[in-house]
XYZ file of C-alpha atoms in Angstrom:
662
model
C 127.853 64.747 70.583
C 129.331 64.513 74.404
C 129.949 67.726 76.400
C 131.709 68.390 80.227
C 130.983 70.899 82.208
C 134.065 72.389 83.855
C 133.523 72.812 88.067
C 134.375 76.231 89.159
C 134.483 77.330 92.640
C 132.314 78.941 94.163
C 132.527 82.975 94.348
C 131.220 82.337 98.071
C 133.958 80.561 98.916
C 136.310 83.114 97.480
C 134.588 85.901 98.933
C 134.438 84.026 103.022
C 138.228 83.706 102.752
C 138.716 87.174 101.556
C 136.612 88.638 104.668
C 133.875 89.323 102.506
C 130.653 88.362 102.643
C 128.714 87.847 99.444
C 124.874 89.084 100.326
C 124.541 92.516 100.149
C 123.356 94.260 103.147
C 119.741 94.538 102.781
C 118.454 98.082 103.114
C 115.436 98.290 105.557
C 113.816 101.481 107.131
C 113.063 101.639 110.449
C 109.656 102.133 111.802
C 110.699 105.635 113.612
C 112.554 106.935 110.871
C 109.451 108.003 109.346
C 107.677 111.140 110.744
C 104.080 109.407 110.074
C 105.502 106.143 112.717
C 106.497 108.940 115.497
C 103.608 111.523 115.315
C 100.923 108.532 115.593
C 103.218 106.629 118.334
C 103.327 109.631 120.500
C 99.418 110.291 120.028
C 98.768 107.013 121.153
C 101.014 107.745 124.144
C 99.566 110.571 124.915
C 95.947 108.938 124.775
C 96.789 105.574 126.403
C 98.082 108.017 129.460
C 95.141 110.620 129.729
C 92.366 107.726 129.226
C 93.213 105.791 132.102
C 93.270 109.665 134.052
C 89.860 110.147 133.122
C 88.099 106.574 133.634
C 89.466 107.002 137.835
C 87.776 110.130 138.179
C 91.078 112.298 137.835
C 90.148 116.015 137.483
C 90.237 117.492 133.799
C 93.250 119.750 133.900
C 95.111 116.285 134.593
C 94.194 114.363 131.723
C 92.840 117.672 129.536
C 96.096 118.722 128.694
C 96.978 114.993 127.565
C 93.888 114.978 125.062
C 95.004 118.473 123.086
C 98.470 117.168 122.835
C 96.854 113.982 121.153
C 94.998 116.049 118.771
C 97.582 118.434 117.927
C 100.500 115.477 118.132
C 98.522 112.840 115.628
C 96.227 115.292 113.811
C 97.919 118.180 112.738
C 99.983 116.717 109.664
C 96.528 115.431 108.030
C 95.195 118.603 109.219
C 98.287 120.765 107.329
C 97.308 118.338 103.960
C 94.035 119.256 103.932
C 94.195 122.929 104.409
C 96.737 123.100 101.296
C 94.309 120.478 99.461
C 91.665 123.161 100.139
C 94.305 125.975 98.677
C 94.160 124.121 95.446
C 89.931 124.004 95.393
C 90.378 120.531 95.928
C 88.348 118.508 99.293
C 90.439 116.128 101.353
C 89.047 113.343 103.068
C 91.917 113.344 105.675
C 90.418 117.157 106.779
C 87.307 116.245 107.221
C 88.613 113.843 109.509
C 90.031 116.274 111.691
C 86.801 118.347 111.067
C 84.806 115.344 112.752
C 87.183 114.572 115.714
C 86.740 119.095 116.700
C 83.312 118.173 116.111
C 83.379 115.664 118.765
C 85.093 117.538 121.232
C 83.227 120.557 120.926
C 80.063 119.002 122.660
C 81.958 117.322 125.130
C 82.719 114.130 123.515
C 87.064 114.709 124.067
C 87.892 110.735 124.276
C 85.955 110.020 121.307
C 87.190 112.900 119.201
C 90.672 111.990 120.185
C 90.214 108.351 119.803
C 89.510 108.876 115.854
C 92.778 110.980 115.850
C 94.951 108.029 117.286
C 93.157 105.117 114.998
C 93.334 107.762 111.964
C 97.440 108.612 112.908
C 98.432 104.967 113.168
C 95.998 104.559 109.673
C 98.273 106.789 108.349
C 101.582 105.337 109.808
C 100.792 101.685 108.555
C 100.686 103.098 105.098
C 103.197 104.981 105.072
C 105.201 102.011 106.976
C 103.794 99.148 104.099
C 105.076 101.729 101.374
C 108.319 102.320 103.191
C 109.117 98.208 102.904
C 108.072 98.547 99.450
C 110.186 101.075 98.720
C 112.907 99.077 100.545
C 112.344 95.710 98.428
C 113.108 97.527 95.268
C 115.941 99.885 96.196
C 117.751 96.919 98.220
C 119.207 96.557 94.932
C 121.118 99.301 95.134
C 123.029 97.626 98.072
C 124.684 94.935 96.118
C 126.533 97.745 94.256
C 129.978 98.480 96.408
C 130.307 102.014 98.458
C 133.776 102.356 97.081
C 135.827 100.803 94.013
C 139.826 100.667 93.721
C 140.694 102.941 90.759
C 143.760 102.378 89.188
C 145.563 105.593 87.926
C 147.958 106.258 84.473
C 150.920 105.607 87.030
C 149.855 102.722 87.817
C 149.203 103.562 91.607
C 145.953 102.781 93.486
C 143.010 105.251 95.025
C 139.841 104.318 96.740
C 136.997 106.275 95.115
C 133.386 106.347 96.169
C 131.831 104.637 92.984
C 129.306 107.051 92.071
C 132.445 109.013 90.976
C 133.493 106.276 88.612
C 133.775 107.901 84.780
C 133.267 106.102 81.801
C 136.533 105.408 80.436
C 138.081 104.879 84.200
C 139.942 101.447 85.317
C 139.432 99.452 88.343
C 140.831 96.908 89.867
C 137.896 94.239 91.420
C 140.103 91.646 94.120
C 139.052 88.099 94.904
C 135.478 87.727 96.654
C 135.044 91.710 96.116
C 131.790 93.275 94.414
C 132.072 95.104 90.926
C 131.595 98.570 91.304
C 130.336 99.652 87.854
C 128.927 98.556 84.790
C 132.335 97.821 82.306
C 134.303 95.400 80.167
C 137.387 93.211 81.502
C 140.689 94.297 80.417
C 142.790 92.134 81.988
C 142.640 89.074 84.310
C 140.269 86.136 84.311
C 137.742 84.395 87.118
C 134.353 83.639 87.836
C 131.653 85.929 88.525
C 128.227 85.575 90.301
C 125.893 87.665 88.899
C 122.585 85.847 89.576
C 121.156 89.534 90.755
C 121.600 90.254 87.344
C 121.069 87.739 85.074
C 119.447 85.247 87.276
C 121.965 82.655 86.101
C 122.591 79.957 89.063
C 126.050 79.213 88.390
C 129.351 81.408 88.440
C 130.295 82.618 84.838
C 133.786 82.392 83.998
C 134.614 86.417 82.264
C 137.900 86.828 81.146
C 139.433 89.558 78.798
C 136.399 91.632 76.625
C 133.905 89.763 78.819
C 131.093 92.204 80.590
C 130.734 92.596 83.819
C 127.771 93.985 85.750
C 127.854 96.595 88.870
C 126.641 94.431 91.948
C 128.201 90.993 90.879
C 130.604 88.961 92.892
C 133.794 88.548 91.530
C 135.186 84.924 92.696
C 138.791 84.015 93.328
C 140.758 86.009 90.352
C 141.605 89.723 90.351
C 140.130 91.531 87.643
C 140.850 94.925 85.740
C 137.782 96.278 84.123
C 137.065 99.213 82.136
C 134.156 101.429 82.957
C 131.185 101.624 80.431
C 128.424 102.821 82.012
C 127.690 105.988 84.773
C 126.917 104.452 87.842
C 123.439 106.029 87.277
C 122.436 104.319 84.292
C 124.356 101.001 85.497
C 121.745 97.606 85.368
C 121.043 98.209 88.839
C 120.270 101.600 88.787
C 118.288 101.606 85.756
C 116.040 98.474 87.033
C 115.237 101.016 90.360
C 114.756 103.479 88.478
C 112.025 101.175 86.277
C 110.350 100.014 89.761
C 110.029 103.495 91.105
C 108.451 105.494 88.183
C 106.258 102.587 88.085
C 105.044 103.516 91.542
C 104.223 107.254 91.055
C 101.459 106.269 87.852
C 98.033 105.314 88.756
C 95.511 102.958 87.632
C 92.772 103.924 85.901
C 90.998 101.951 88.302
C 92.956 104.732 90.514
C 92.366 107.232 88.615
C 88.707 106.773 87.985
C 88.097 106.564 91.880
C 90.280 109.718 93.032
C 88.187 111.622 90.678
C 84.614 110.272 91.646
C 86.237 111.237 95.396
C 86.113 114.521 94.950
C 82.575 115.036 94.117
C 81.237 112.448 96.951
C 83.043 114.077 99.597
C 80.793 117.363 98.371
C 77.887 115.304 98.563
C 79.072 113.368 102.144
C 79.623 117.361 103.263
C 75.709 118.400 102.219
C 74.424 115.058 103.299
C 75.971 115.460 107.041
C 74.829 118.508 106.999
C 71.612 117.550 106.189
C 71.349 114.846 109.142
C 72.514 117.938 111.501
C 69.606 119.915 110.435
C 66.840 118.194 109.945
C 66.328 116.298 113.330
C 66.890 119.970 114.998
C 64.473 121.316 112.800
C 61.914 118.873 114.539
C 63.462 119.529 117.793
C 65.806 117.040 118.444
C 68.512 117.480 120.909
C 71.734 120.067 119.466
C 74.510 117.948 120.749
C 72.488 114.403 119.651
C 72.318 115.923 116.188
C 75.861 117.197 115.953
C 77.232 113.841 117.482
C 75.304 111.843 114.766
C 76.059 114.107 112.194
C 79.451 113.581 112.897
C 79.552 109.747 113.479
C 78.107 109.992 109.698
C 80.558 112.122 108.305
C 82.927 109.362 109.793
C 81.638 106.095 108.619
C 80.828 107.388 105.242
C 84.252 108.896 104.043
C 85.330 106.696 101.475
C 89.250 106.900 102.894
C 88.790 102.135 102.261
C 88.230 102.683 98.641
C 90.461 105.208 97.978
C 92.859 103.117 99.150
C 91.352 100.043 97.683
C 93.301 100.208 94.099
C 97.020 101.123 94.500
C 98.385 98.855 97.288
C 96.876 95.733 95.552
C 98.610 97.178 92.407
C 102.199 98.597 93.745
C 102.552 95.110 95.871
C 102.506 93.308 92.603
C 105.224 95.681 90.723
C 107.561 94.758 93.654
C 107.025 91.489 93.868
C 107.350 90.594 90.381
C 110.950 93.042 90.442
C 112.086 90.786 93.521
C 111.594 88.113 90.598
C 113.450 89.608 87.899
C 110.360 91.377 85.903
C 109.931 94.864 85.620
C 106.313 96.250 85.068
C 106.967 100.467 84.495
C 103.988 101.100 86.005
C 100.863 100.331 88.069
C 98.528 101.244 84.676
C 100.933 98.457 82.526
C 100.093 95.968 85.774
C 96.650 96.484 85.586
C 96.531 95.888 81.597
C 98.392 92.605 81.940
C 96.138 90.771 83.791
C 93.338 91.551 80.757
C 95.680 90.088 77.775
C 93.973 87.528 76.008
C 96.116 86.573 73.028
C 100.293 86.783 72.538
C 102.596 87.105 70.293
C 106.005 86.019 69.978
C 109.410 87.094 68.471
C 111.916 84.187 67.412
C 115.309 84.858 67.754
C 116.126 86.512 71.096
C 112.700 85.145 72.655
C 111.750 81.723 72.151
C 115.443 80.589 71.321
C 118.671 82.346 73.155
C 119.927 84.469 70.668
C 123.174 83.221 70.840
C 124.477 80.595 68.344
C 125.502 77.646 70.162
C 127.571 74.225 68.751
C 124.943 71.391 67.946
C 126.746 68.150 65.949
C 130.534 67.731 65.568
C 130.453 65.349 62.509
C 134.530 63.971 61.511
C 133.878 62.754 58.252
C 135.104 59.502 57.254
C 138.313 59.216 56.363
C 139.686 61.935 58.103
C 141.363 59.711 60.934
C 140.164 62.580 63.722
C 138.054 62.391 66.636
C 134.940 64.764 67.858
C 137.395 66.419 69.827
C 140.029 66.808 67.666
C 138.255 68.157 64.759
C 136.101 70.604 67.169
C 140.266 71.711 68.920
C 141.344 72.648 65.418
C 138.442 74.676 64.174
C 138.322 76.371 67.535
C 141.752 76.817 67.144
C 142.169 78.337 63.981
C 138.871 80.605 64.727
C 140.437 81.614 67.787
C 141.353 85.442 66.370
C 138.251 86.113 64.463
C 135.515 88.218 66.171
C 132.972 86.507 64.576
C 129.048 85.151 66.634
C 129.886 81.997 65.249
C 133.817 82.092 65.399
C 132.714 82.684 69.218
C 130.435 80.061 69.038
C 133.012 76.955 68.205
C 135.223 78.639 70.212
C 132.767 78.665 73.336
C 132.323 74.980 72.613
C 135.743 73.492 72.456
C 136.468 75.438 75.926
C 132.862 73.774 77.064
C 134.568 70.341 76.785
C 137.901 71.389 78.204
C 139.878 71.000 74.879
C 143.343 72.655 75.001
C 144.110 75.224 71.267
C 147.075 75.046 69.848
C 148.598 78.654 69.271
C 146.995 79.866 65.262
C 149.816 82.051 63.023
C 149.190 83.016 59.722
C 145.225 83.495 60.334
C 143.195 85.269 57.604
C 139.636 85.898 57.438
C 137.100 86.521 54.528
C 133.885 88.210 55.012
C 130.968 85.690 53.867
C 133.410 82.888 53.710
C 135.364 82.006 56.634
C 138.788 81.744 57.859
C 142.166 80.276 57.485
C 145.670 79.330 59.535
C 148.104 77.343 60.537
C 147.730 75.176 63.423
C 150.800 72.984 64.516
C 151.845 72.564 60.721
C 149.203 71.788 59.291
C 146.950 74.658 56.962
C 143.257 74.828 58.530
C 140.049 76.383 56.713
C 136.840 76.995 58.691
C 134.122 78.492 56.602
C 130.521 77.759 54.575
C 130.469 74.488 52.211
C 129.629 76.510 49.263
C 133.249 78.198 49.580
C 134.617 74.555 48.365
C 133.883 72.256 45.378
C 130.374 70.147 46.606
C 128.581 67.763 44.390
C 125.629 65.357 45.255
C 128.710 62.778 45.535
C 130.988 64.611 47.837
C 132.156 63.178 51.618
C 130.782 66.218 52.993
C 127.460 67.013 51.101
C 125.499 64.559 52.676
C 126.176 65.750 56.136
C 125.515 69.473 54.909
C 122.204 68.951 53.799
C 120.846 66.902 57.143
C 122.043 69.758 59.283
C 120.395 72.623 56.754
C 117.377 70.640 56.779
C 117.202 70.313 60.409
C 117.309 74.292 60.966
C 121.285 74.315 61.867
C 123.773 76.629 60.132
C 126.854 74.088 58.570
C 130.550 74.702 58.815
C 132.924 73.175 57.090
C 136.507 72.190 58.101
C 138.975 71.564 55.689
C 142.745 70.575 56.405
C 145.729 71.022 53.919
C 142.923 71.516 51.211
C 141.048 68.184 52.480
C 137.528 68.118 53.698
C 137.778 67.065 57.210
C 134.667 67.510 59.391
C 131.006 69.498 59.384
C 130.421 71.386 62.290
C 126.346 72.462 63.158
C 125.360 75.505 65.051
C 122.200 76.387 65.901
C 120.448 79.252 68.132
C 119.035 76.922 71.133
C 115.778 76.751 72.398
C 115.331 78.172 75.949
C 114.591 75.629 78.034
C 111.513 77.130 79.056
C 109.847 78.019 76.482
C 107.870 75.326 75.286
C 106.556 75.249 78.915
C 105.779 78.756 78.800
C 103.718 78.553 75.599
C 101.370 75.781 77.113
C 101.288 78.230 80.104
C 100.369 81.018 77.905
C 97.497 79.367 76.216
C 95.791 78.195 79.533
C 96.342 81.287 80.518
C 94.890 83.026 77.424
C 92.528 80.425 75.633
C 94.412 80.651 72.395
C 97.762 79.235 71.425
C 100.214 82.284 70.831
C 101.087 83.616 67.638
C 104.805 83.296 65.988
C 105.916 86.199 64.158
C 109.761 86.524 63.262
C 111.635 87.794 60.583
C 113.355 84.599 60.415
C 112.962 81.778 57.231
C 109.488 80.007 56.926
C 111.718 76.618 57.557
C 113.464 77.362 60.628
C 110.224 79.301 61.848
C 108.348 76.258 61.244
C 110.456 73.992 62.821
C 110.725 75.948 66.128
C 107.603 76.556 66.216
C 106.418 72.361 65.896
C 108.886 72.049 68.929
C 107.210 74.935 71.267
C 103.593 73.836 69.609
C 102.763 76.625 68.139
C 100.684 76.300 64.908
C 99.788 80.085 64.024
C 103.004 80.958 62.725
C 104.056 84.525 60.208
C 107.820 84.272 59.253
C 109.824 86.617 57.039
C 107.886 89.590 58.733
C 109.411 93.028 58.252
C 109.186 95.391 61.852
C 105.568 96.910 60.170
C 104.372 93.848 59.401
C 104.587 92.258 63.076
C 102.628 95.553 63.808
C 100.281 94.505 61.116
C 99.533 91.115 62.628
C 99.528 92.677 65.785
C 96.408 95.020 64.795
C 94.910 92.396 63.035
C 94.106 90.846 66.014
C 93.234 93.986 67.778
C 90.542 94.563 65.438
C 88.979 91.244 65.756
C 88.465 92.138 69.791
C 91.489 90.883 71.302
C 94.070 92.203 73.698
C 97.375 90.987 72.708
C 100.358 90.668 74.451
C 103.601 90.898 72.572
C 106.969 89.823 73.906
C 110.269 90.986 71.863
C 114.128 91.453 72.430
C 115.197 93.288 68.957
C 114.945 96.656 67.348
C 112.874 95.065 64.793
C 110.138 94.130 67.791
C 109.824 97.962 68.816
C 106.950 99.358 66.803
C 105.290 95.805 68.048
C 105.652 95.646 71.616
C 104.581 99.834 70.861
C 101.707 98.713 69.013
C 100.480 95.913 71.374
C 97.838 96.504 74.164
C 101.223 95.253 76.086
C 104.749 94.812 75.538
C 107.512 92.631 77.219
C 111.303 92.641 76.211
C 113.715 90.113 77.095
C 115.568 92.609 79.431
C 119.420 90.726 79.062
C 119.539 90.544 75.233
C 117.125 93.010 74.259
C 117.780 96.340 72.381
C 117.838 99.691 73.970
C 114.697 100.430 71.979
C 113.106 97.256 72.575
C 113.697 97.667 76.860
C 112.612 101.470 76.352
C 109.602 100.825 74.447
C 108.052 97.537 76.099
C 105.753 98.590 79.743
C 107.644 95.503 80.853
C 111.124 93.909 80.886
C 112.335 90.277 81.974
C 115.767 91.427 83.457
C 116.962 87.350 83.757
C 115.191 86.593 80.138
C 113.033 83.876 82.101
C 110.313 82.930 79.720
C 108.367 80.949 82.239
C 107.950 84.516 84.489
C 105.644 85.589 81.643
C 102.896 83.471 82.583
C 103.599 84.419 85.746
C 103.371 87.975 86.152
C 99.936 87.353 84.053
C 99.142 85.523 86.688
C 100.039 87.993 89.606
C 98.085 90.725 87.819
C 94.931 89.009 87.648
C 95.664 88.572 91.241
C 96.476 91.795 92.199
C 92.913 92.974 89.838
C 91.286 90.434 92.026
C 92.186 92.133 95.076
C 91.291 95.353 93.780
C 87.955 94.078 93.694
C 87.958 92.303 97.167
C 88.880 95.569 98.352
C 86.521 98.482 96.860
C 83.876 95.182 98.248
C 85.266 95.198 101.497
C 85.456 99.164 101.771
C 81.340 99.609 100.093
C 80.057 96.881 102.681
C 81.678 98.885 105.743
C 80.586 101.827 104.213
C 76.778 101.064 103.628
C 76.319 99.149 107.110
C 78.169 101.707 109.204
C 75.774 104.318 107.490
C 72.170 102.670 107.374
C 73.161 102.078 111.298
C 74.098 105.850 112.211
C 70.771 107.146 110.073
C 68.195 103.964 111.531
C 69.579 103.442 114.697
C 72.344 105.367 117.640
C 75.548 104.493 116.338
C 77.843 104.728 119.208
C 80.523 107.396 117.698
C 83.647 104.776 118.821
C 82.306 102.453 117.314
C 81.966 104.533 114.201
C 85.584 105.099 114.608
C 86.399 102.093 114.502
C 84.666 100.556 112.370
C 85.543 103.343 109.825
C 89.559 102.960 110.696
C 88.850 99.245 110.780
C 88.171 99.045 107.279
C 90.809 101.380 106.646
C 93.456 99.183 107.778
C 91.852 95.833 106.241
C 91.971 97.226 102.725
C 95.350 98.401 103.739
C 96.985 95.450 104.594
C 94.472 93.016 102.161
C 96.490 94.111 99.340
C 99.970 94.110 100.784
C 99.695 90.694 100.893
C 100.582 90.074 97.415
C 103.835 91.301 98.585
C 104.798 87.892 100.180
C 106.597 85.579 98.580
C 103.513 83.170 98.434
C 102.104 85.562 96.170
C 104.595 85.089 93.788
C 104.820 81.128 93.844
C 101.051 80.738 93.792
C 101.001 83.192 90.455
C 103.771 80.792 88.789
C 101.721 77.666 89.756
C 98.496 78.838 87.963
C 101.030 80.485 84.959
C 102.168 76.792 84.954
C 98.379 75.167 84.852
């Protein structure tokens, strides 16, 4: 069966012609918009002015106030946060750092204390900048939606309104080259819309009356009148941002464990610091030396780097996955994804596209029709119908660029088919069983062949005579087989197919993608049972589905992933992660990314532990200079933070995809 592609003008060209850029401005937080960065910069500047004055022998009144201001500007925020935590009966490590700096100043080591304040403030600023950059990469999606839209009033006049003021039921006009201001449905007009940001489709999609459009997508060369169907706060883009922001607020089990241990560790560290100070003093050591050793011990033993070891890698991985169309709802989920060792896949809408398409066009011998003529007749008759199979026939005719005649006297019989008069001929399109059929009927062999191949057969009659048969099937996703292979390699076990479809269709599709464990004809509770069987055997099961009937299994699984584009609302809410663009190939990639994030957490814990151990032993066994202790402690914190942020890079996703294909 032949098919042709219709070349469509790119909407970017229309946008350029209209003077509208096709690329949304990227939202990026300015460094000095962050208070942490401003205070750290002020402390650093004051320190850099005071230090040469002190080293060149200037009087204390020249550099002393500058150091005092450095203490104040760099230390007031962590000191205040520490006092607030203390009121809640929680010991904050930040407060211990401030105490150590003040202790150093109290024994005359003003410069060393100021250095600690500056480095500590700079470390906090770097963490704030990294957090802001992560948030920017996600919230930048909001910039795709225009700030204003043209609303059409009942009297036909236009008004420009902020998109957040659009209400469900409003009608908006989208001119060529403009971005669509709200999720809705086309009332009138025809155009091509670039919706790659939402669905990942590489080519603009033709849109006409009745088609759904999304906020933030780019209109092409035609004008559209769109009826708003969702509030701005409930648009696809807004839901993406909300889900990722909620994910950023969660904490992984490793992080929760570290925070629980941190309180006890901090109390123990204070007790140990007092011992490091008091024991040598009791044996006749100098007060200043004992206090400096104790302050240095408290600094280097502080678990700042340990506390920072977990969340940056996981949050960076969440942001990176979000940029590539996978919304991971929490840090808990990102950590759990890397633990899966078994996969259960739904069939319709997951391994397949979930949309019926014409796969075969068979004119019968003696009909005198070509494939195109047969398809055009069937599509003309089906055009007024809203049935999914009718839409598939019409879409197939449009894909071939066929002109459709006007249908008259249209009638539809549920479960049977449609009839219409097309160019003076009576055309009927429907189920083969509605017509007399025997083993020797001309169409019986074709129908049997199509049905044996897992397709739905549709018979076409003209003036009561069968003239052809169409085959319709739900098409396998292009990346389904490769995804199954990749998941098998990642988990060490071939995925299981769980579907409510009939066994014959399930087995045929499973054979195409390389799945041998097929569970067909399942009700929702049966899918849950299949998942629990695997988990009772010690497996951590990842379930991938899209429908309402998949929601119980998604909830019961160790981790659940929903197909975002075709997924039901219930499945999207129940799942732990959502594939926005319905790209199955991103599943093994995000599993591999999760495993890399977990390995980064381990790396960070090792780095932090080694730094703390070496510096503590150095301070207790020999004499560790306070400035060197400060540099070592804060340096380890910065290294751990920056190491986790490596997962924000595009290279991290590229590597994860490569690992997912092995």
